[in-house]
CSV table of C-alpha atoms in Angstrom, one decimal:
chain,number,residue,atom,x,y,z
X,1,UNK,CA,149.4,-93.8,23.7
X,2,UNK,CA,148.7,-91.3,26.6
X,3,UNK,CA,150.5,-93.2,28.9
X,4,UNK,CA,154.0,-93.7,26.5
X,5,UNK,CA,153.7,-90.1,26.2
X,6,UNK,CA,153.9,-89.3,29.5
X,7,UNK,CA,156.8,-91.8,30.0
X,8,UNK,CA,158.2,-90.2,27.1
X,9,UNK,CA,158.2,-86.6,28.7
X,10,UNK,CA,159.8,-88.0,32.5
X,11,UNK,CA,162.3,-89.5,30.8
X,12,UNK,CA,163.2,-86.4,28.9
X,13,UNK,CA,162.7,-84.4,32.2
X,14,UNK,CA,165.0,-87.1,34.3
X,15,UNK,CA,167.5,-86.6,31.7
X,16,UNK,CA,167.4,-82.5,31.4
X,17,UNK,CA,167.9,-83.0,35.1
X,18,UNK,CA,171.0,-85.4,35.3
X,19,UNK,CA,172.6,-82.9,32.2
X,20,UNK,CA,172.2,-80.0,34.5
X,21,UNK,CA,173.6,-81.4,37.4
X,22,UNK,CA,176.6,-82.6,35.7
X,23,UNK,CA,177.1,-79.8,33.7
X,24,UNK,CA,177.6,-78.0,37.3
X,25,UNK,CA,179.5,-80.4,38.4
X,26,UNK,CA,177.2,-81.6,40.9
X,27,UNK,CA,176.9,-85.6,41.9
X,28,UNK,CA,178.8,-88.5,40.8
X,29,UNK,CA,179.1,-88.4,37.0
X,30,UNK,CA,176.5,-88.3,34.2
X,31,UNK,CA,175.4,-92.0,34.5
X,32,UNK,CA,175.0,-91.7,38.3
X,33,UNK,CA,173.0,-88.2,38.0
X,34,UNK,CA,170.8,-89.8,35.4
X,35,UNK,CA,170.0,-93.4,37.8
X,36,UNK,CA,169.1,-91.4,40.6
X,37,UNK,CA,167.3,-88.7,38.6
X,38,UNK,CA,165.0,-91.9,36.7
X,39,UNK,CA,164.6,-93.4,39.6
X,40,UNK,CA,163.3,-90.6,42.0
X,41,UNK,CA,161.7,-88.8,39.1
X,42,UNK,CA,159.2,-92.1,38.2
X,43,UNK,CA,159.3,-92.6,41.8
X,44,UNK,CA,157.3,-88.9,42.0
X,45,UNK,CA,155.4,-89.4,38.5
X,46,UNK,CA,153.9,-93.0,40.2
X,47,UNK,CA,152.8,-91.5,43.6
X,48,UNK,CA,151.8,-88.4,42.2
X,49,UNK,CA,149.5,-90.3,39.3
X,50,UNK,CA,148.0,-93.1,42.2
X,51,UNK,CA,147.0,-89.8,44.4
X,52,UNK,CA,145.1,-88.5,41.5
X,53,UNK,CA,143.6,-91.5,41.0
X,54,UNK,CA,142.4,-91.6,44.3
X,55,UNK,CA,141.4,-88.2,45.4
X,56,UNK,CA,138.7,-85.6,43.3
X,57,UNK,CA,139.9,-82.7,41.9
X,58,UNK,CA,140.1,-80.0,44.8
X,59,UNK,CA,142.4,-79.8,48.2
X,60,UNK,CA,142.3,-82.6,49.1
X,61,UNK,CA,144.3,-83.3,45.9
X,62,UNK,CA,146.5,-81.2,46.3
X,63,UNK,CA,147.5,-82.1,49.3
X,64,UNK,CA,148.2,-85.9,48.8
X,65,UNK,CA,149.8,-85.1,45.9
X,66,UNK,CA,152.3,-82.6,48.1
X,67,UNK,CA,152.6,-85.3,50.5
X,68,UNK,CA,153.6,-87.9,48.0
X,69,UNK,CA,156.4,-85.7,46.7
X,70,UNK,CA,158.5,-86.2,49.2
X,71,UNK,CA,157.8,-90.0,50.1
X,72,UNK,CA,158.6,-91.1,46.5
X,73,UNK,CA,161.6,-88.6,46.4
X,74,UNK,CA,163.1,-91.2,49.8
X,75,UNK,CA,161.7,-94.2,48.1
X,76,UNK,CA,163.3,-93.3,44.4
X,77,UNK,CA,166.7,-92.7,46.3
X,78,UNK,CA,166.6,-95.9,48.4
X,79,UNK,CA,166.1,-97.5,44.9
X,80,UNK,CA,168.9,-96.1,43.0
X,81,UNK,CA,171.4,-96.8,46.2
X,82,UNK,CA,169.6,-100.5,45.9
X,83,UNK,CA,170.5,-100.8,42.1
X,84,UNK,CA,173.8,-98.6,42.2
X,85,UNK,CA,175.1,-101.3,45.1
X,86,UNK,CA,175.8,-98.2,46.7
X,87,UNK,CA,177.6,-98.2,50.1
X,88,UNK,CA,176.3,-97.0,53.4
X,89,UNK,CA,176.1,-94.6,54.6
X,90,UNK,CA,175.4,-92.1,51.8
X,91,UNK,CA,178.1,-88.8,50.8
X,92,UNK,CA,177.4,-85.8,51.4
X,93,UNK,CA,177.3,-85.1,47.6
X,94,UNK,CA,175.2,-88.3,47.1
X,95,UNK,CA,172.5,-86.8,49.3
X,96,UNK,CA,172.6,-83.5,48.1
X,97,UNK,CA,172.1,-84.5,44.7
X,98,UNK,CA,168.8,-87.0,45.6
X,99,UNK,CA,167.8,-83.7,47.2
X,100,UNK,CA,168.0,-81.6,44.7
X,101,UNK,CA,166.7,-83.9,42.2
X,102,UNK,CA,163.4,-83.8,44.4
X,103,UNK,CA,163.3,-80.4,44.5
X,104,UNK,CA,163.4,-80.1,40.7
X,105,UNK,CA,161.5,-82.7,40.0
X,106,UNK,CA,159.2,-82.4,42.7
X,107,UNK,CA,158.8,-78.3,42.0
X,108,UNK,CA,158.2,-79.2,37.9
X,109,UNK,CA,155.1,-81.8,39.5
X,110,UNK,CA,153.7,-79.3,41.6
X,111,UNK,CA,153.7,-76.8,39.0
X,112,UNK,CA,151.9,-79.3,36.5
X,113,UNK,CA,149.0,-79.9,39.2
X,114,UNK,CA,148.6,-76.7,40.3
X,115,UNK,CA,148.0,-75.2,36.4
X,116,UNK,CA,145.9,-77.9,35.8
X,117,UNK,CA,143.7,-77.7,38.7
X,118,UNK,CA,143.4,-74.4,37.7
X,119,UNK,CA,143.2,-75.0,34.2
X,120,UNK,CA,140.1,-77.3,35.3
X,121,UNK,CA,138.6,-75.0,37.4
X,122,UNK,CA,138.3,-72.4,34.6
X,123,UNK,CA,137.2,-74.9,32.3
X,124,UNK,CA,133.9,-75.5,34.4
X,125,UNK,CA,133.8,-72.0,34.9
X,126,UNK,CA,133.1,-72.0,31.5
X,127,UNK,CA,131.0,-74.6,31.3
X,128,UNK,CA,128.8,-73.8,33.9
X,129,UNK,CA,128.1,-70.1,32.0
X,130,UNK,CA,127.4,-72.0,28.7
X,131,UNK,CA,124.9,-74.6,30.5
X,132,UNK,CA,123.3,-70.8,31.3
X,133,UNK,CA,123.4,-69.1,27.6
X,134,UNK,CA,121.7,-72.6,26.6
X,135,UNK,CA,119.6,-72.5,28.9
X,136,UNK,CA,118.2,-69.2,28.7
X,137,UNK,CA,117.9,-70.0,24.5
X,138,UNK,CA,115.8,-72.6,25.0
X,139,UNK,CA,113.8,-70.3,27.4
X,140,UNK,CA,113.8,-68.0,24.5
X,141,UNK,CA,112.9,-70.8,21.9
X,142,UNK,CA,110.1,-71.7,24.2
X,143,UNK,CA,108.6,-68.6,24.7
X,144,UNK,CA,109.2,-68.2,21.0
X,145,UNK,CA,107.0,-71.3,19.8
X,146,UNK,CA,104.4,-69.7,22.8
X,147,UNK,CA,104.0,-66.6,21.0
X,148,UNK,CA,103.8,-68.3,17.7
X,149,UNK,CA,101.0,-70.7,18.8
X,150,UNK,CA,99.6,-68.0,20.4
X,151,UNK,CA,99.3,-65.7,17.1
X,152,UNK,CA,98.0,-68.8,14.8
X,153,UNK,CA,95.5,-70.8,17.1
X,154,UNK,CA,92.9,-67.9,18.2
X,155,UNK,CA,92.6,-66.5,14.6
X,156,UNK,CA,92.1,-70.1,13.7
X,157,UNK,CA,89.8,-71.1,16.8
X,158,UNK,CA,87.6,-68.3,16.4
X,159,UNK,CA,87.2,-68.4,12.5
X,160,UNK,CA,86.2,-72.0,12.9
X,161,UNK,CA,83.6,-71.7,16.0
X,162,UNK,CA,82.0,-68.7,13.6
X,163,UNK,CA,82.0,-71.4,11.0
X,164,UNK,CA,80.4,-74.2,13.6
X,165,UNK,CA,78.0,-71.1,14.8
X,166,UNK,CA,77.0,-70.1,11.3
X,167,UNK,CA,76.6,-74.0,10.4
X,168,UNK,CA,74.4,-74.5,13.3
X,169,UNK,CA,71.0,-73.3,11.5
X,170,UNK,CA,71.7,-74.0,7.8
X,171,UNK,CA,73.7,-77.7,8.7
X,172,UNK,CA,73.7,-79.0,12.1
X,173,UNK,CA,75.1,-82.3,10.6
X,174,UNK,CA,78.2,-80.6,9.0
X,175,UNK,CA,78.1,-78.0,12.3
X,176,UNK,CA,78.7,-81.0,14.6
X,177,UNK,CA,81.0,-82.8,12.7
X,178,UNK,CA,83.2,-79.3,12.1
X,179,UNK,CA,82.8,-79.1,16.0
X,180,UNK,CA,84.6,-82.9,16.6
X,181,UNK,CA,87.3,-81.9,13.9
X,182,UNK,CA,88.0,-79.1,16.4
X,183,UNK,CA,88.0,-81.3,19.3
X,184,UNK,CA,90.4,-83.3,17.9
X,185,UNK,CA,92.6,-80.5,16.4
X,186,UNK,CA,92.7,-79.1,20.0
X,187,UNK,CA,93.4,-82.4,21.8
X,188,UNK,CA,96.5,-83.2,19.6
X,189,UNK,CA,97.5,-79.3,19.7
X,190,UNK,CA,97.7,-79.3,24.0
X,191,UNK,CA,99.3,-82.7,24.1
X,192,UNK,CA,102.1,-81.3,21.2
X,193,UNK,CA,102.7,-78.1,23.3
X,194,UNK,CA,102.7,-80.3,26.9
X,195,UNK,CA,105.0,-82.8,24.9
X,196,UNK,CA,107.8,-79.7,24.0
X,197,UNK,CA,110.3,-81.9,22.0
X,198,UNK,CA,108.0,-84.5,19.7
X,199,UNK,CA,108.3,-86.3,16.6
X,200,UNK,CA,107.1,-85.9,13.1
X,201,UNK,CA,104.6,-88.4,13.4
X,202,UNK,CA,102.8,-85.8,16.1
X,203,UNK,CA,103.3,-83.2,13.8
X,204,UNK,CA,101.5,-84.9,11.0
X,205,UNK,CA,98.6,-86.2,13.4
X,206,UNK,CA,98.3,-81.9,13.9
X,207,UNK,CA,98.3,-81.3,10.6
X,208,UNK,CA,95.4,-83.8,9.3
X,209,UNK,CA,93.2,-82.4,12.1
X,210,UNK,CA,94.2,-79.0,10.9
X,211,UNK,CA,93.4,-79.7,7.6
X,212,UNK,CA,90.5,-81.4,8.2
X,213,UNK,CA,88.5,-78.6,9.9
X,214,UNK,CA,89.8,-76.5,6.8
X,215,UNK,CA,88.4,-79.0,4.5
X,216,UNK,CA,84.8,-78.8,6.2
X,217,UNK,CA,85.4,-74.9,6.1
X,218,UNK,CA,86.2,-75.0,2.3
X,219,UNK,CA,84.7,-77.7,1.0
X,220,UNK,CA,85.5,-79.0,-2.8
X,221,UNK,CA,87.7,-75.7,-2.9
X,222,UNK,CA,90.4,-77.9,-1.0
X,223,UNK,CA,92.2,-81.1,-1.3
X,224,UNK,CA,95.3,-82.6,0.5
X,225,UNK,CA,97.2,-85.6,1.2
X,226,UNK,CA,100.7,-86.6,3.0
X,227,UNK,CA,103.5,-88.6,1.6
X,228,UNK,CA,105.9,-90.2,3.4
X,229,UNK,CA,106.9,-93.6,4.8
X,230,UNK,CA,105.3,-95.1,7.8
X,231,UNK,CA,109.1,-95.3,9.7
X,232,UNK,CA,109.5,-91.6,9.2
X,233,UNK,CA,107.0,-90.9,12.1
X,234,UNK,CA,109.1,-91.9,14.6
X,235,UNK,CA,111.9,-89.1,13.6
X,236,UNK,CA,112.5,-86.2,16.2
X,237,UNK,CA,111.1,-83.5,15.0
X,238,UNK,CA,110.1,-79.7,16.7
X,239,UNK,CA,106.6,-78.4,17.4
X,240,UNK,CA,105.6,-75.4,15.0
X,241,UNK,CA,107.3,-75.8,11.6
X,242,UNK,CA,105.4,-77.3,9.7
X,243,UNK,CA,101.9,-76.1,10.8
X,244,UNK,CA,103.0,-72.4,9.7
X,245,UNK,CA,103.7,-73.3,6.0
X,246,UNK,CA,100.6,-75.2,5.5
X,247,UNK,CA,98.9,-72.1,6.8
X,248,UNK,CA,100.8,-70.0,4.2
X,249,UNK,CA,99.7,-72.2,1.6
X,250,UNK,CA,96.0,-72.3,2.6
X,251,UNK,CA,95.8,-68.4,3.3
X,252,UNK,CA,98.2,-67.3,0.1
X,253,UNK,CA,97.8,-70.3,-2.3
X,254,UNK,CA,93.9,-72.2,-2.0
X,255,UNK,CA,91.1,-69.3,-0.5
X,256,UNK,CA,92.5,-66.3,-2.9
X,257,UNK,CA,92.2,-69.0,-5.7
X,258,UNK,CA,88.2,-68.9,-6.7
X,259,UNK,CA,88.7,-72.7,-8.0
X,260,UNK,CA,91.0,-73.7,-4.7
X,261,UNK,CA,93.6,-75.9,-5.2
X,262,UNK,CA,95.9,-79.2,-3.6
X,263,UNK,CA,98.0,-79.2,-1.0
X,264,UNK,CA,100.5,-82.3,-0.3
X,265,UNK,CA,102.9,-82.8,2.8
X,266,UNK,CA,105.6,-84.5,2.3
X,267,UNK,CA,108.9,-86.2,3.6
X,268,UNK,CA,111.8,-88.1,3.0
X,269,UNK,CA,115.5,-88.7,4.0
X,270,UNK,CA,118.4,-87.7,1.9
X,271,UNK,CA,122.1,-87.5,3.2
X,272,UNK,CA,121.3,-87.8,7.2
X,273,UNK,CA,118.9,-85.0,6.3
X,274,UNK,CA,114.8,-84.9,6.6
X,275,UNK,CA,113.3,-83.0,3.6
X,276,UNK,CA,109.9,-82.0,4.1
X,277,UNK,CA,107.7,-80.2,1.6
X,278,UNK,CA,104.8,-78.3,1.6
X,279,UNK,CA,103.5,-77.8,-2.0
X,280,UNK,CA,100.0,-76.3,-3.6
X,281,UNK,CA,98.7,-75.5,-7.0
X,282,UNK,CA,97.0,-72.0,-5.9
X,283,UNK,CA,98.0,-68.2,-6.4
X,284,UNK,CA,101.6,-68.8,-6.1
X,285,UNK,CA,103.8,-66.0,-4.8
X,286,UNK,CA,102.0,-63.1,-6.1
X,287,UNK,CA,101.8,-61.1,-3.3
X,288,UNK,CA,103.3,-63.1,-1.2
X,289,UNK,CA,107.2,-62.5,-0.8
X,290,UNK,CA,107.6,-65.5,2.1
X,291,UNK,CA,108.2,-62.7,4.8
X,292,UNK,CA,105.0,-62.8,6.7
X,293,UNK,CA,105.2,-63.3,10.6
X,294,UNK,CA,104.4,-67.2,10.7
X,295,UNK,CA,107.3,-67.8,7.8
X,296,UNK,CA,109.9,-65.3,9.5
X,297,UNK,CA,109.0,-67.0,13.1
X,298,UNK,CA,110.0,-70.3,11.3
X,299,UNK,CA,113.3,-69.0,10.0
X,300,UNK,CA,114.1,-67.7,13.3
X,301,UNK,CA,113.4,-70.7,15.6
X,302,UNK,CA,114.8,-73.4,12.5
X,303,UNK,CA,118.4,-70.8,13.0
X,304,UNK,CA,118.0,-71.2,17.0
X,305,UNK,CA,117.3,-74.7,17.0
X,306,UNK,CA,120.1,-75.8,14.6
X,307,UNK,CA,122.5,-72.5,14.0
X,308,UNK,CA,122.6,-72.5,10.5
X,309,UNK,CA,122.2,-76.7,9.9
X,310,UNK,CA,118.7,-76.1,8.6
X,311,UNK,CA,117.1,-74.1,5.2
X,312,UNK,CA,113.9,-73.1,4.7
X,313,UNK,CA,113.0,-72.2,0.7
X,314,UNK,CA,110.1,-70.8,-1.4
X,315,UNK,CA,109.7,-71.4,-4.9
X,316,UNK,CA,106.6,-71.1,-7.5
X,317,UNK,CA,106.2,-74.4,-9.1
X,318,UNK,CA,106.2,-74.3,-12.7
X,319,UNK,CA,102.5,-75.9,-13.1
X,320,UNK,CA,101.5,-72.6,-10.8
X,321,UNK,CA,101.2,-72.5,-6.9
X,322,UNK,CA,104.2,-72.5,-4.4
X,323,UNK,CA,106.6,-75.3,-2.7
X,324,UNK,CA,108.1,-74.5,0.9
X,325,UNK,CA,111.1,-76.8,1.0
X,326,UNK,CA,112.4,-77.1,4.7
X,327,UNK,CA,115.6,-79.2,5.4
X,328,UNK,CA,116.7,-80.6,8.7
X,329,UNK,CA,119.3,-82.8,10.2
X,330,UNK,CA,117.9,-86.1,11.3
């Protein structure tokens, strides 16, 4: 299609050409203008297109392509005298007309390359100064997530090894096995933050050693499971989302319930989207409006990570506790 286009447009060119010239009264006729003006002009288009094809964008390109102007202009004139069964040697008028006709021609062709060498040359301007904005987001998503692991793992580290300390006297069974729940919890944290970009079966693997240390911490007062298909592990999926809304529902959902409460994970495609949920039967939303720093650090990273593709919603569950519904492309 690209290239009967481009025939399309030199033939209409050719003939604008030979109409001019006649319309002056310049050559031999209409049908004599408009041989010599096909032939010279697909002479140009052919030489011009082959040095193109051979040269990278720059100029060096522009100067084979000037080069080849005037070679196909004698070459597209020795055709049309070939196919016209002109005599030699050529009229005056004859001549001037090829000449002109690679002038025109040959002016309109430089034009073309020129603005497009230009129009190129902006173009990865432009690119090259989006390749910096996106690079400078992600350094602002990562230093984002940085400051978010930062805010959630020393309140958590040092709750628990006050926990493990406080165990040590009274349990030293429970102490130890809190301790290798924190060993693991911190293994699969470092290798998610070395990682950057994982999947959700990482996340998950983060999330039962989070929860397990929690479980040891609260005892019967908490309960949880995941639910999701095996395949689903292998998804894409960023560091950091997840973690913060099973936080929320531990800290505003299970400990200010005296009873506790159950938390599931879960996940599940829908429409080329990944719908995960984090849902508990604790306090529910009292007090708890969704805007604390870990939720509005979520919202902020889910809008620079996929600008605007992604939701993330709260909503009390009818039996009592919370749901945190968060959406994805897959």
């Amino acid at each position: 299609m690209a290239y009967l286009t481009y025939f399309a447009v030199t033939l209409l060119i050719n003939t604008l050409i030979a109409v001019f010239l006649t319309a002056i009264g310049f050559g031999m006729g209409f049908a004599i203008n408009l041989l010599f003006s096909n032939c010279i002009g697909f002479s140009i288009c052919l030489f011009t297109a082959v040095a193109v094809r051979l040269t990278q964008p720059g100029l060096i390109r522009l100067l084979a392509v000037t080069l080849a102007i005037p070679t196909s202009s004698a070459l597209g004139y020795v055709l049309a005298r070939f196919i016209g069964n002109f005599s030699l040697p050529p009229s005056q008028s004859e001549a001037g007309m090829a000449i002109l006709i690679g002038l025109v021609f040959g002016g309109i062709v430089s034009a073309f390359f020129y603005l497009r060498e230009r129009n190129n040359k902006l173009q990865a301007e432009v690119q090259a100064r989006e390749l910096q904005r996106l690079e400078a987001e992600k350094g602002r998503i990562e230093a984002q997530l940085k400051m978010l692991q930062a805010q959630i793992e020393p309140h958590f580290l040092f709750n628990t090894l006050s926990n493990v300390s406080a165990l040590i006297g009274a349990d030293p069974g429970l102490a130890a096995k809190l301790l290798e729940s924190l060993i693991v919890y911190l293994r699969a944290s470092l290798a998610r933050t070395r990682a950057g970009q994982g999947s959700l079966g990482d996340e998950v693997a983060l999330l039962q050693a989070y929860l397990a240390i929690l479980k040891i911490r609260l005892g019967a007062r908490l309960d949880y499971a995941f639910d999701f298909a095996p395949e689903l592990r292998s998804l894409p999926f960023p560091p950091m989302l997840l973690q913060p809304l099973v936080e929320n529902a531990v800290v505003h959902g299970i400990e200010p319930k005296p009873e506790g409460g159950m938390i599931r994970v879960s996940a599940a495609l829908s429409g080329g989207r990944l719908v995960l949920a984090v849902r508990d039967n604790g306090a529910g939303l009292k007090g708890n409006s969704g805007q604390g720093l870990g939720l509005v650090n979520v919202r902020a990273r889910l809008e620079s990570l996929y600008a605007g593709a992604a939701r993330l919603q709260l909503s009390e569950n009818a039996e009592g506790g919370m749901t945190a519904l968060l959406e994805v492309p897959a």
